[in-house]
Short mmCIF file of C-alpha atoms and ligand atoms in Angstrom, two decimals:
data_model
loop_
_atom_site.label_atom_id
_atom_site.label_comp_id
_atom_site.label_asym_id
_atom_site.label_seq_id
_atom_site.Cartn_x
_atom_site.Cartn_y
_atom_site.Cartn_z
CA UNK A 1 -16.60 -8.37 -78.18
CA UNK A 2 -14.97 -9.28 -74.93
CA UNK A 3 -13.61 -12.78 -74.54
CA UNK A 4 -15.54 -15.17 -72.29
CA UNK A 5 -13.51 -17.06 -69.70
CA UNK A 6 -14.70 -20.06 -67.68
CA UNK A 7 -13.01 -20.08 -64.28
CA UNK A 8 -13.24 -23.41 -62.43
CA UNK A 9 -12.70 -22.98 -58.72
CA UNK A 10 -13.43 -19.29 -59.23
CA UNK A 11 -15.00 -19.04 -55.77
CA UNK A 12 -11.75 -20.13 -54.12
CA UNK A 13 -8.86 -18.08 -52.82
CA UNK A 14 -6.69 -17.56 -55.91
CA UNK A 15 -9.66 -18.03 -58.25
CA UNK A 16 -11.68 -15.20 -56.70
CA UNK A 17 -8.76 -12.77 -56.94
CA UNK A 18 -8.21 -13.71 -60.59
CA UNK A 19 -11.93 -13.30 -61.37
CA UNK A 20 -11.82 -9.71 -60.07
CA UNK A 21 -8.82 -8.90 -62.20
CA UNK A 22 -10.32 -10.51 -65.31
CA UNK A 23 -13.40 -8.34 -64.93
CA UNK A 24 -11.28 -5.24 -64.41
CA UNK A 25 -9.45 -6.09 -67.63
CA UNK A 26 -12.74 -6.29 -69.56
CA UNK A 27 -13.23 -10.07 -69.81
CA UNK A 28 -16.63 -11.73 -69.48
CA UNK A 29 -16.39 -14.35 -66.73
CA UNK A 30 -18.37 -17.42 -65.68
CA UNK A 31 -17.42 -19.01 -62.37
CA UNK A 32 -17.87 -22.75 -61.94
CA UNK A 33 -17.40 -24.07 -58.42
CA UNK A 34 -18.82 -26.95 -56.38
CA UNK A 35 -18.54 -24.81 -53.22
CA UNK A 36 -16.86 -27.64 -51.31
CA UNK A 37 -14.04 -25.24 -50.50
CA UNK A 38 -15.17 -22.14 -52.39
CA UNK A 39 -17.37 -19.31 -51.13
CA UNK A 40 -20.34 -18.03 -53.10
CA UNK A 41 -19.90 -14.65 -51.32
CA UNK A 42 -16.57 -14.18 -53.09
CA UNK A 43 -18.19 -14.13 -56.54
CA UNK A 44 -18.76 -10.49 -57.54
CA UNK A 45 -22.32 -9.29 -58.27
CA UNK A 46 -23.18 -9.60 -61.92
CA UNK A 47 -20.79 -12.49 -62.60
CA UNK A 48 -22.48 -15.68 -63.77
CA UNK A 49 -22.07 -18.44 -61.17
CA UNK A 50 -22.64 -22.14 -61.83
CA UNK A 51 -22.56 -24.59 -58.92
CA UNK A 52 -21.23 -27.78 -60.44
CA UNK A 53 -18.75 -30.50 -59.57
CA UNK A 54 -16.33 -31.51 -62.31
CA UNK A 55 -17.19 -35.12 -61.45
CA UNK A 56 -20.61 -34.56 -63.09
CA UNK A 57 -19.36 -35.51 -66.50
CA UNK A 58 -22.52 -35.31 -68.56
CA UNK A 59 -23.80 -32.06 -67.10
CA UNK A 60 -20.33 -30.57 -67.50
CA UNK A 61 -20.05 -31.63 -71.15
CA UNK A 62 -23.48 -30.14 -71.96
CA UNK A 63 -22.70 -26.98 -70.04
CA UNK A 64 -19.52 -26.36 -72.03
CA UNK A 65 -21.26 -27.30 -75.27
CA UNK A 66 -24.05 -24.76 -74.64
CA UNK A 67 -21.68 -21.91 -73.93
CA UNK A 68 -19.21 -20.22 -76.14
CA UNK A 69 -16.15 -19.91 -73.92
CA UNK A 70 -12.89 -18.64 -75.38
CA UNK A 71 -10.70 -20.17 -72.66
CA UNK A 72 -10.69 -21.91 -69.29
CA UNK A 73 -8.68 -21.06 -66.19
CA UNK A 74 -8.66 -24.21 -64.11
CA UNK A 75 -8.21 -23.66 -60.37
CA UNK A 76 -10.62 -26.29 -59.03
CA UNK A 77 -8.59 -28.83 -57.04
CA UNK A 78 -7.72 -30.06 -53.59
CA UNK A 79 -4.65 -28.24 -52.35
CA UNK A 80 -3.48 -29.28 -48.88
CA UNK A 81 -0.22 -31.17 -49.08
CA UNK A 82 -0.62 -32.57 -45.53
CA UNK A 83 -4.13 -33.90 -46.21
CA UNK A 84 -3.00 -35.47 -49.48
CA UNK A 85 -0.70 -37.77 -47.51
CA UNK A 86 -3.73 -39.12 -45.64
CA UNK A 87 -6.25 -39.34 -48.49
CA UNK A 88 -4.41 -39.71 -51.80
CA UNK A 89 -7.45 -41.26 -53.53
CA UNK A 90 -9.50 -38.10 -53.02
CA UNK A 91 -6.72 -35.99 -54.51
CA UNK A 92 -6.35 -38.30 -57.49
CA UNK A 93 -10.08 -38.32 -58.13
CA UNK A 94 -10.48 -34.57 -57.94
CA UNK A 95 -7.20 -33.28 -59.34
CA UNK A 96 -6.63 -35.88 -62.08
CA UNK A 97 -9.91 -37.62 -62.94
CA UNK A 98 -12.19 -34.60 -62.64
CA UNK A 99 -9.59 -32.44 -64.37
CA UNK A 100 -9.61 -34.89 -67.26
CA UNK A 101 -13.41 -34.70 -67.39
CA UNK A 102 -12.95 -30.99 -67.94
CA UNK A 103 -10.44 -31.52 -70.75
CA UNK A 104 -12.69 -34.08 -72.44
CA UNK A 105 -15.65 -31.72 -72.27
CA UNK A 106 -13.48 -28.93 -73.71
CA UNK A 107 -12.14 -31.04 -76.57
CA UNK A 108 -15.69 -32.24 -77.39
CA UNK A 109 -16.70 -28.58 -77.87
CA UNK A 110 -13.51 -27.60 -79.65
CA UNK A 111 -12.52 -25.35 -76.73
CA UNK A 112 -8.76 -25.69 -76.59
CA UNK A 113 -7.23 -22.94 -74.50
CA UNK A 114 -6.54 -23.49 -70.80
CA UNK A 115 -4.43 -22.05 -68.00
CA UNK A 116 -3.66 -24.56 -65.27
CA UNK A 117 -2.91 -23.91 -61.57
CA UNK A 118 0.13 -25.99 -60.90
CA UNK A 119 2.47 -25.83 -57.96
CA UNK A 120 6.05 -25.72 -56.76
CA UNK A 121 5.22 -29.02 -55.06
CA UNK A 122 5.95 -30.74 -58.41
CA UNK A 123 9.68 -30.20 -57.74
CA UNK A 124 9.97 -31.90 -54.36
CA UNK A 125 13.20 -31.39 -52.43
CA UNK A 126 15.25 -28.81 -54.34
CA UNK A 127 18.68 -29.69 -55.67
CA UNK A 128 19.54 -25.99 -56.22
CA UNK A 129 19.22 -22.85 -54.11
CA UNK A 130 16.44 -21.50 -56.28
CA UNK A 131 14.20 -23.45 -58.60
CA UNK A 132 13.92 -22.92 -62.34
CA UNK A 133 11.31 -24.66 -64.51
CA UNK A 134 13.84 -27.24 -65.69
CA UNK A 135 14.58 -28.41 -62.14
CA UNK A 136 13.97 -32.18 -61.72
CA UNK A 137 10.35 -33.10 -61.05
CA UNK A 138 10.26 -35.29 -57.98
CA UNK A 139 7.28 -34.38 -55.77
CA UNK A 140 7.45 -35.58 -52.18
CA UNK A 141 3.73 -35.35 -51.42
CA UNK A 142 0.64 -36.73 -53.14
CA UNK A 143 -0.74 -33.26 -53.81
CA UNK A 144 2.33 -32.42 -55.90
CA UNK A 145 2.12 -35.81 -57.59
CA UNK A 146 -1.49 -35.24 -58.71
CA UNK A 147 -0.56 -31.82 -60.10
CA UNK A 148 2.37 -33.30 -62.00
CA UNK A 149 0.16 -36.07 -63.37
CA UNK A 150 -2.24 -33.42 -64.64
CA UNK A 151 0.59 -31.45 -66.25
CA UNK A 152 1.46 -34.66 -68.11
CA UNK A 153 -2.16 -35.15 -69.15
CA UNK A 154 -2.19 -31.59 -70.50
CA UNK A 155 0.91 -32.35 -72.54
CA UNK A 156 -0.74 -35.51 -73.94
CA UNK A 157 -3.86 -33.55 -74.91
CA UNK A 158 -1.68 -30.87 -76.51
CA UNK A 159 0.04 -33.49 -78.63
CA UNK A 160 -3.06 -35.43 -79.57
CA UNK A 161 -5.90 -32.89 -79.51
CA UNK A 162 -4.11 -29.62 -80.18
CA UNK A 163 -4.80 -28.26 -76.68
CA UNK A 164 -3.05 -24.95 -75.98
CA UNK A 165 -2.09 -24.68 -72.34
CA UNK A 166 0.07 -22.84 -69.87
CA UNK A 167 0.90 -24.25 -66.43
CA UNK A 168 1.66 -21.81 -63.66
CA UNK A 169 3.64 -23.33 -60.84
CA UNK A 170 2.81 -21.26 -57.78
CA UNK A 171 5.05 -21.07 -54.78
CA UNK A 172 3.25 -19.98 -51.56
CA UNK A 173 0.21 -17.84 -52.35
CA UNK A 174 -0.38 -15.27 -49.63
CA UNK A 175 -2.10 -11.96 -48.85
CA UNK A 176 -5.47 -10.63 -49.93
CA UNK A 177 -6.93 -7.97 -52.18
CA UNK A 178 -6.31 -4.61 -50.47
CA UNK A 179 -10.03 -3.77 -50.86
CA UNK A 180 -10.59 -6.18 -47.94
CA UNK A 181 -13.56 -7.69 -49.83
CA UNK A 182 -12.05 -11.11 -50.49
CA UNK A 183 -9.37 -13.17 -48.82
CA UNK A 184 -8.15 -16.59 -47.75
CA UNK A 185 -10.72 -18.75 -45.98
CA UNK A 186 -10.27 -22.52 -45.92
CA UNK A 187 -12.11 -25.01 -43.75
CA UNK A 188 -10.25 -26.64 -42.16
CA UNK A 189 -7.51 -24.03 -42.41
CA UNK A 190 -4.06 -25.56 -42.76
CA UNK A 191 -2.01 -22.65 -44.13
CA UNK A 192 0.58 -20.86 -42.09
CA UNK A 193 -0.39 -17.18 -42.44
CA UNK A 194 -4.17 -17.58 -41.85
CA UNK A 195 -3.41 -19.79 -38.84
CA UNK A 196 -1.01 -17.20 -37.42
CA UNK A 197 -3.78 -14.59 -37.65
CA UNK A 198 -6.39 -16.88 -36.11
CA UNK A 199 -3.99 -17.20 -33.21
CA UNK A 200 -3.44 -13.44 -33.08
CA UNK A 201 -7.23 -12.99 -32.94
CA UNK A 202 -7.50 -15.41 -30.01
CA UNK A 203 -9.34 -18.07 -32.03
CA UNK A 204 -6.52 -20.58 -31.42
CA UNK A 205 -4.29 -21.08 -28.44
CA UNK A 206 -1.04 -20.98 -30.38
CA UNK A 207 0.57 -21.42 -33.77
CA UNK A 208 2.46 -24.70 -34.20
CA UNK A 209 5.85 -24.57 -35.88
CA UNK A 210 6.13 -27.78 -37.87
CA UNK A 211 9.75 -28.89 -37.55
CA UNK A 212 12.68 -27.00 -36.05
CA UNK A 213 15.42 -29.37 -37.19
CA UNK A 214 15.53 -28.61 -40.90
CA UNK A 215 18.83 -27.63 -42.47
CA UNK A 216 17.91 -23.94 -42.68
CA UNK A 217 19.13 -20.84 -40.86
CA UNK A 218 16.79 -21.24 -37.87
CA UNK A 219 15.79 -24.87 -38.38
CA UNK A 220 12.30 -24.09 -39.74
CA UNK A 221 11.05 -24.52 -43.33
CA UNK A 222 11.75 -21.83 -45.90
CA UNK A 223 9.05 -20.79 -48.37
CA UNK A 224 8.69 -18.15 -51.08
CA UNK A 225 5.52 -16.12 -50.44
CA UNK A 226 3.87 -14.48 -53.43
CA UNK A 227 0.92 -12.09 -53.28
CA UNK A 228 -2.33 -13.50 -54.62
CA UNK A 229 -2.92 -10.44 -56.85
CA UNK A 230 0.52 -10.90 -58.42
CA UNK A 231 -0.50 -14.49 -59.17
CA UNK A 232 -3.76 -13.24 -60.65
CA UNK A 233 -1.85 -10.84 -62.92
CA UNK A 234 0.26 -13.73 -64.22
CA UNK A 235 -2.92 -15.55 -65.34
CA UNK A 236 -3.99 -12.56 -67.39
CA UNK A 237 -0.57 -12.29 -69.06
CA UNK A 238 -0.48 -16.04 -69.78
CA UNK A 239 -3.98 -15.88 -71.23
CA UNK A 240 -3.15 -12.92 -73.46
CA UNK A 241 -0.09 -14.73 -74.74
CA UNK A 242 -2.13 -17.85 -75.55
CA UNK A 243 -4.73 -15.75 -77.39
CA UNK A 244 -2.09 -13.81 -79.32
CA UNK A 245 0.26 -16.62 -80.30
CA UNK A 246 -1.29 -19.95 -79.26
CA UNK A 247 2.00 -20.63 -77.51
CA UNK A 248 1.73 -22.17 -74.08
CA UNK A 249 4.50 -22.74 -71.58
CA UNK A 250 5.32 -23.59 -67.98
CA UNK A 251 6.23 -20.82 -65.57
CA UNK A 252 7.25 -20.54 -61.94
CA UNK A 253 5.65 -17.84 -59.86
CA UNK A 254 7.38 -16.65 -56.74
CA UNK A 255 9.19 -13.62 -55.34
CA UNK A 256 12.60 -15.24 -55.38
CA UNK A 257 13.08 -14.72 -51.62
CA UNK A 258 12.68 -17.35 -48.94
CA UNK A 259 11.39 -16.79 -45.42
CA UNK A 260 11.48 -19.30 -42.58
CA UNK A 261 8.34 -20.15 -40.62
CA UNK A 262 9.82 -18.24 -37.66
CA UNK A 263 10.48 -15.17 -39.82
CA UNK A 264 6.91 -15.20 -41.10
CA UNK A 265 5.61 -15.32 -37.52
CA UNK A 266 7.93 -12.41 -36.58
CA UNK A 267 6.73 -10.35 -39.57
CA UNK A 268 3.12 -11.06 -38.55
CA UNK A 269 3.90 -9.98 -34.98
CA UNK A 270 5.24 -6.68 -36.32
CA UNK A 271 2.10 -6.18 -38.39
CA UNK A 272 -0.34 -6.94 -35.55
CA UNK A 273 1.81 -5.09 -33.00
CA UNK A 274 2.08 -7.84 -30.37
CA UNK A 275 3.62 -11.26 -29.76
CA UNK A 276 1.71 -14.31 -30.98
CA UNK A 277 1.75 -17.52 -28.88
CA UNK A 278 3.72 -20.26 -30.63
CA UNK A 279 4.91 -23.78 -29.94
CA UNK A 280 7.44 -26.05 -31.55
CA UNK A 281 5.98 -29.18 -33.09
CA UNK A 282 7.26 -32.14 -35.11
CA UNK A 283 7.74 -32.03 -38.89
CA UNK A 284 4.68 -32.27 -41.13
CA UNK A 285 4.92 -35.21 -43.52
CA UNK A 286 5.67 -34.29 -47.12
CA UNK A 287 7.22 -30.85 -46.46
CA UNK A 288 10.43 -30.02 -48.34
CA UNK A 289 12.87 -27.94 -46.26
CA UNK A 290 13.27 -25.06 -48.73
CA UNK A 291 11.27 -23.88 -51.74
CA UNK A 292 12.42 -20.69 -53.48
CA UNK A 293 11.39 -19.73 -57.00
CA UNK A 294 13.43 -18.49 -59.88
CA UNK A 295 10.74 -16.63 -61.84
CA UNK A 296 12.99 -15.03 -64.44
CA UNK A 297 11.30 -16.94 -67.26
CA UNK A 298 7.86 -15.39 -66.82
CA UNK A 299 9.45 -11.99 -66.22
CA UNK A 300 11.39 -12.10 -69.47
CA UNK A 301 8.82 -13.90 -71.62
CA UNK A 302 5.57 -12.32 -70.41
CA UNK A 303 6.81 -9.14 -68.71
CA UNK A 304 5.40 -10.22 -65.34
CA UNK A 305 6.59 -8.24 -62.32
CA UNK A 306 5.35 -8.85 -58.79
CA UNK A 307 4.09 -5.63 -57.17
CA UNK A 308 4.36 -7.00 -53.63
CA UNK A 309 7.97 -7.82 -52.91
CA UNK A 310 8.12 -7.35 -49.15
CA UNK A 311 6.81 -10.10 -46.86
CA UNK A 312 5.53 -7.43 -44.48
CA UNK A 313 3.41 -5.76 -47.19
CA UNK A 314 2.00 -9.13 -48.21
CA UNK A 315 1.18 -10.03 -44.62
CA UNK A 316 -0.39 -6.60 -44.03
CA UNK A 317 -2.97 -7.21 -46.78
CA UNK A 318 -3.74 -10.64 -45.27
CA UNK A 319 -4.13 -9.08 -41.81
CA UNK A 320 -6.66 -6.53 -43.11
CA UNK A 321 -8.84 -9.40 -44.38
CA UNK A 322 -8.52 -11.56 -41.25
CA UNK A 323 -9.01 -8.68 -38.81
CA UNK A 324 -12.16 -7.45 -40.61
CA UNK A 325 -13.47 -11.00 -41.22
CA UNK A 326 -12.41 -13.00 -38.16
CA UNK A 327 -14.94 -15.71 -39.03
CA UNK A 328 -14.04 -15.72 -42.73
CA UNK A 329 -16.89 -15.36 -45.23
CA UNK A 330 -19.43 -16.94 -42.89
CA UNK A 331 -18.72 -14.72 -39.93
N1 LIG B 401 3.47 -24.53 -41.21
C1 LIG B 401 3.68 -24.51 -39.84
N2 LIG B 401 2.58 -24.49 -39.02
C2 LIG B 401 1.31 -24.51 -39.49
C3 LIG B 401 1.10 -24.51 -40.89
C4 LIG B 401 2.21 -24.53 -41.72
O1 LIG B 401 4.81 -24.50 -39.37
O2 LIG B 401 0.37 -24.51 -38.68
C5 LIG B 401 4.63 -24.54 -42.12
C6 LIG B 401 4.64 -25.69 -43.08
O3 LIG B 401 5.29 -26.81 -42.53
C7 LIG B 401 5.40 -25.09 -44.26
C8 LIG B 401 5.06 -23.60 -44.20
O4 LIG B 401 4.56 -23.37 -42.89
O5 LIG B 401 6.79 -25.23 -44.08
C9 LIG B 401 4.01 -23.21 -45.22
O6 LIG B 401 2.94 -24.12 -45.11
P1 LIG B 401 1.54 -23.88 -45.80
O7 LIG B 401 0.63 -25.00 -45.35
O8 LIG B 401 1.07 -22.49 -45.54
O9 LIG B 401 1.85 -23.98 -47.35
P2 LIG B 401 2.54 -25.13 -48.24
O10 LIG B 401 4.02 -24.86 -48.17
O11 LIG B 401 2.13 -26.45 -47.68
O12 LIG B 401 1.98 -24.87 -49.60
#
């Protein structure tokens, strides 16, 4: 019988791509999402969907008790680093408190396998050119801090309750499924690539470049962009490993190449075939200058290999989604 996976935040950007892949790989999937940021339209037909907030402790505990899940993939969280600097309490409540509600409900039902969406933001300002998992953990924004707190909670539950978990520390998720059926749609949108395309589509006047005085080759921030389907694939491999051996771990997920904000805009201009209006702006609070992954660990331990290694290919899949869905899921 196929294994049954509960995906929290499964109607979100990375969640919805992972749900598709899980189904393709023969898993039974239930999506749990409060639809604050998720989109019901992204849940494939035939997949069970439960609208529930992880803050609803009692309902959540009963829901997990009445199902027979084999594992949880936990995406549900607030994700915008910039916003976290303005409203840390919301991030703590959702990412730490509600996440712990989930773990408590799991432990109460003897469900002890979980994959957690963590982030490169747990590292803060890098002390090396590329970041391995043993790099110091020193987040510089509250988003990264809440994710690190939750990694620590996972480790406590592993020690005390026998939880088996893997944390995947994503660098910058980008792109969309080439089918064009699902993609990135946040409200408000804060991410670079979707905002570049909104500008290209005339829905914004210009794209702001946050900071041009960083110590990088052109003064703008460097990030490592990784295709959302490559991230999804890593979840499947991590899950299989947990099922086979019960051994969890922590893995970075990136391409290992950094691109500046200006280079990303140039690549997008090549993809859309025209210049995109841009303006230089001040730094965004909480942004490290450079974040580049060393993902050798997951490659060697789980055999993960990103399929999308060129920034242009990644951006092309994002453009297909934005061009065909200029208003996102709603429009
Ligand atoms: N960025 C920017 N203009 C924007 C949005 C983002 O210059 O309108 C920069 C941001 O400062 C960061 C990079 O683009 O250096 C990626 O930001 P994003 O919000 O997409 O992802 P994050 O790195 O915060 O996960």
